[in-house]
CSV table of N, CA and C in Angstrom, one decimal:
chain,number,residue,atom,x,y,z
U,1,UNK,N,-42.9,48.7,-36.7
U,1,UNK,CA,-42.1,47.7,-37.4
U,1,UNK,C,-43.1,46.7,-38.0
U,2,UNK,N,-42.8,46.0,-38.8
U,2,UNK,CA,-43.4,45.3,-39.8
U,2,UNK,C,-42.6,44.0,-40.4
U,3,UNK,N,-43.3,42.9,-39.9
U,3,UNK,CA,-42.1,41.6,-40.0
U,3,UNK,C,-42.9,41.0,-41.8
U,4,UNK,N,-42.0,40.9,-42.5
U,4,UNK,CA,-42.1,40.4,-43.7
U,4,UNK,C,-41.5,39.0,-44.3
U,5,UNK,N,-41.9,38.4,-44.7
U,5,UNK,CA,-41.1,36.9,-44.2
U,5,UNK,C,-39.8,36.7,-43.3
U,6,UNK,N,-39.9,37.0,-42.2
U,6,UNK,CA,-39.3,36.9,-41.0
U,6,UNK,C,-38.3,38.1,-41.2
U,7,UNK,N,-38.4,39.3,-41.7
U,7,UNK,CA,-37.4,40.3,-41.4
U,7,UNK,C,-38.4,41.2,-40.9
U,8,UNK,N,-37.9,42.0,-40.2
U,8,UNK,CA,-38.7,43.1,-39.0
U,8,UNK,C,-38.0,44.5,-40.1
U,9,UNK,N,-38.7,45.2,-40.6
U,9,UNK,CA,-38.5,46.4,-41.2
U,9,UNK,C,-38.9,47.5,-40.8
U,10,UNK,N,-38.7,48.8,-40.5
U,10,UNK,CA,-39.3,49.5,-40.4
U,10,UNK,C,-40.4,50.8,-41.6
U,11,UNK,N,-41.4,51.6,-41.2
U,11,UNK,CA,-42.3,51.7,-41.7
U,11,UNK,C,-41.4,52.8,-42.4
U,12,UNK,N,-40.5,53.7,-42.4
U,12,UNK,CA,-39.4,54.6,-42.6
U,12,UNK,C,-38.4,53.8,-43.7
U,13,UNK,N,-38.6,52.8,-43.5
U,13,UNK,CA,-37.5,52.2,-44.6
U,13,UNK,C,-38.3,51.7,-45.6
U,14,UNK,N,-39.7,51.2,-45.5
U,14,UNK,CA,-40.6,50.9,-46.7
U,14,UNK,C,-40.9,52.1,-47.1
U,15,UNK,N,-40.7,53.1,-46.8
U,15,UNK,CA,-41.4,54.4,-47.3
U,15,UNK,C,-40.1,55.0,-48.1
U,16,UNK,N,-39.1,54.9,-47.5
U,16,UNK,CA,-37.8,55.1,-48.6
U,16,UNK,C,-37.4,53.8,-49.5
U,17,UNK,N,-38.0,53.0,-49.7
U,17,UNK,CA,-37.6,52.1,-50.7
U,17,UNK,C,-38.9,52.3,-51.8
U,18,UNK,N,-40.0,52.3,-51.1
U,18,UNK,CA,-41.2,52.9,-52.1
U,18,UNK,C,-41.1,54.4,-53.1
U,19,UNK,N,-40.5,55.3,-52.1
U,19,UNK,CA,-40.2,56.4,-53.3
U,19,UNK,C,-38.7,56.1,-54.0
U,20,UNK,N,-38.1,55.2,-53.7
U,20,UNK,CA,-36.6,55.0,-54.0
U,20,UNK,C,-37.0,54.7,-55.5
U,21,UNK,N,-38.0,53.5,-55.4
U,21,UNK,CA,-38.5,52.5,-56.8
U,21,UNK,C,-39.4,53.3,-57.8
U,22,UNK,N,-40.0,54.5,-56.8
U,22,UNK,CA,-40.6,55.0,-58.0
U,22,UNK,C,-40.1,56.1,-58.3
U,23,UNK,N,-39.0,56.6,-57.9
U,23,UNK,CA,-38.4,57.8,-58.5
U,23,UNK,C,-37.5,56.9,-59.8
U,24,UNK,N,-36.9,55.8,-59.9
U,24,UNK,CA,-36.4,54.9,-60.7
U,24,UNK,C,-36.9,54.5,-61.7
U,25,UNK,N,-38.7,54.2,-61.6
U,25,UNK,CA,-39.4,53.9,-62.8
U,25,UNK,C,-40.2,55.3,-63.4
U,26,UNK,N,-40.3,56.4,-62.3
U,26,UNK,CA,-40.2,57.4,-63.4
U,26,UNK,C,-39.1,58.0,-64.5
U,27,UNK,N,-37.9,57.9,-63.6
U,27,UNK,CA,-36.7,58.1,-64.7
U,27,UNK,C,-36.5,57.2,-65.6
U,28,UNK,N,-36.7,56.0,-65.3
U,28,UNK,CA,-36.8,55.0,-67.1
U,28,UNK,C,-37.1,54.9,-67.6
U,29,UNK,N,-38.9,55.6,-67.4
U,29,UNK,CA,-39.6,55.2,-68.4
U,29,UNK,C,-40.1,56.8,-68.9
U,30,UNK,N,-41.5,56.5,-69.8
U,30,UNK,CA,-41.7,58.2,-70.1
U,30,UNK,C,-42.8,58.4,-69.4
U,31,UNK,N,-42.7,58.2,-67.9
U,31,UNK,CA,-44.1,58.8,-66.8
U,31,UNK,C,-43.3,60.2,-67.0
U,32,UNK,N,-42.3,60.5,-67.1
U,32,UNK,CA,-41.8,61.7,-67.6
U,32,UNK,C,-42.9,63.1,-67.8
U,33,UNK,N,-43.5,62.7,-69.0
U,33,UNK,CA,-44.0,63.4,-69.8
U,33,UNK,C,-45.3,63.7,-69.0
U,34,UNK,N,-46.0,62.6,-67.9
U,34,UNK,CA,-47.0,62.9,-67.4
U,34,UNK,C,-47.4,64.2,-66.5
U,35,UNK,N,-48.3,65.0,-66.4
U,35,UNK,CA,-48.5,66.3,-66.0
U,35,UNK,C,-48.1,66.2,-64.9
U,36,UNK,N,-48.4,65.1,-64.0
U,36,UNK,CA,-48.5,65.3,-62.4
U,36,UNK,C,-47.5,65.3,-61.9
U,37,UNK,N,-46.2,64.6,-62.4
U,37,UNK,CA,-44.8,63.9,-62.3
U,37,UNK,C,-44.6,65.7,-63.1
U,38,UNK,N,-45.0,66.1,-63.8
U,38,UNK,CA,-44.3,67.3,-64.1
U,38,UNK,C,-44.3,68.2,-63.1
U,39,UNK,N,-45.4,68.4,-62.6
U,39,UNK,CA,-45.2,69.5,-62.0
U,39,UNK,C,-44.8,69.2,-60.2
U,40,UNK,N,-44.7,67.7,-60.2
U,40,UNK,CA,-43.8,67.9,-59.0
U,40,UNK,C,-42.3,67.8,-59.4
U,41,UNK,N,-42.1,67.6,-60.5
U,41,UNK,CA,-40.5,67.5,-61.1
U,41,UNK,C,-40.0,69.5,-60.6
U,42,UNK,N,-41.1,69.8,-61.5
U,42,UNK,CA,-40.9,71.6,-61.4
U,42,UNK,C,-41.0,71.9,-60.0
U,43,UNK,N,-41.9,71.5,-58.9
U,43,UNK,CA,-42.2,71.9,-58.1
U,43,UNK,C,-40.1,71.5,-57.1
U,44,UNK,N,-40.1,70.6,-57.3
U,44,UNK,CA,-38.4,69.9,-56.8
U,44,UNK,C,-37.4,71.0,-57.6
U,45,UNK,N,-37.8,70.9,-58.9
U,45,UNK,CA,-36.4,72.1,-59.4
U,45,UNK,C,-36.5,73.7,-58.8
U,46,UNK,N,-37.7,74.2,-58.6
U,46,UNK,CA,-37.7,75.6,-57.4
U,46,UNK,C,-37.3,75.6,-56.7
U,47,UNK,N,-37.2,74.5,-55.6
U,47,UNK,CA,-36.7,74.6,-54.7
U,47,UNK,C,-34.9,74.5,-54.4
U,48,UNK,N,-34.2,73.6,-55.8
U,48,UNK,CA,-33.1,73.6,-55.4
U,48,UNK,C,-32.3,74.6,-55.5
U,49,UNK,N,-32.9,75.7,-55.6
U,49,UNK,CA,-31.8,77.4,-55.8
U,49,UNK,C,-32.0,77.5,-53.9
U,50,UNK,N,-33.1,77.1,-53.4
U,50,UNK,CA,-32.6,77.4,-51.9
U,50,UNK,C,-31.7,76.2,-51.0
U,51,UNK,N,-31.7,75.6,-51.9
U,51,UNK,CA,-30.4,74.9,-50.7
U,51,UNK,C,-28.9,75.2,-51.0
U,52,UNK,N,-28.3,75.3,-50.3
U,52,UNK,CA,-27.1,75.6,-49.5
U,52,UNK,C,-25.9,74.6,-49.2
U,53,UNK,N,-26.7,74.0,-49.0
U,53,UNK,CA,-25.9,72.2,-48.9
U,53,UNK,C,-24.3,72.1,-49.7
U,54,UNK,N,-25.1,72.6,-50.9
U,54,UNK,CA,-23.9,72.5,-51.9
U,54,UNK,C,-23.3,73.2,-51.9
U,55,UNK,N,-23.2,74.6,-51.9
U,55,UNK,CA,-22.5,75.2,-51.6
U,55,UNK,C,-21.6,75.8,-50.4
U,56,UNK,N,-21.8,74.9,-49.2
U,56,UNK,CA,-21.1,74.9,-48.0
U,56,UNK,C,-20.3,74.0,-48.6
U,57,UNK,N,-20.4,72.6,-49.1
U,57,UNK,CA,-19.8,71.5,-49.5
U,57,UNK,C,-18.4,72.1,-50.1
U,58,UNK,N,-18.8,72.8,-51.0
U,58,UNK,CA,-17.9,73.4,-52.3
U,58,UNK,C,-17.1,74.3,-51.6
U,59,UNK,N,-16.9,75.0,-51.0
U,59,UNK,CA,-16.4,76.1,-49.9
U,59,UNK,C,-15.3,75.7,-49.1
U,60,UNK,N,-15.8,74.2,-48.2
U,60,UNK,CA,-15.2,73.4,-47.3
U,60,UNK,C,-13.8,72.8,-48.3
U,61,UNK,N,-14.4,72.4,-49.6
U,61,UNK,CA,-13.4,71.7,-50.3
U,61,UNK,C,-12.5,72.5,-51.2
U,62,UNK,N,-13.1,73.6,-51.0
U,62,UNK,CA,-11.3,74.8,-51.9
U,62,UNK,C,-11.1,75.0,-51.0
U,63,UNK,N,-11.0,75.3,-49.4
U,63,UNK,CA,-10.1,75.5,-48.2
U,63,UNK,C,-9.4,74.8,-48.1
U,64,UNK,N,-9.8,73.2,-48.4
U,64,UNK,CA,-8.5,72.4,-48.2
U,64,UNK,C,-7.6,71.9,-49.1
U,65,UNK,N,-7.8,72.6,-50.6
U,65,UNK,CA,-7.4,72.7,-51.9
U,65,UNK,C,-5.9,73.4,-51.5
């Protein structure tokens, strides 16, 4: 924990507000276009053919259609 003008935060929550802000200023601006941000952009879109997530989601919700 990490007290910041008197709020106690934890080190999990600065770490999700740090990638929260910069997943935000890469989508507004054109870090876009930069190689490194590319190939973790690519490296993120490979992987979403293996999750499942969504499609349990979708499944659950035409059963109760």
């Amino acid at each position: 924990m990490i007290t910041i003008l008197g709020i106690k935060v934890s080190y999990e929550a600065l770490a999700f507000f740090a990638l929260f802000i910069g997943s935000e200023i890469i989508g507004a601006s054109k870090l876009k276009e930069n190689s490194i941000v590319q190939i973790l952009l690519r490296g993120v879109e490979a992987v979403k053919p293996h999750r499942t997530e969504d499609d349990k989601i979708q499944r659950v919700k035409d059963t109760f259609k």
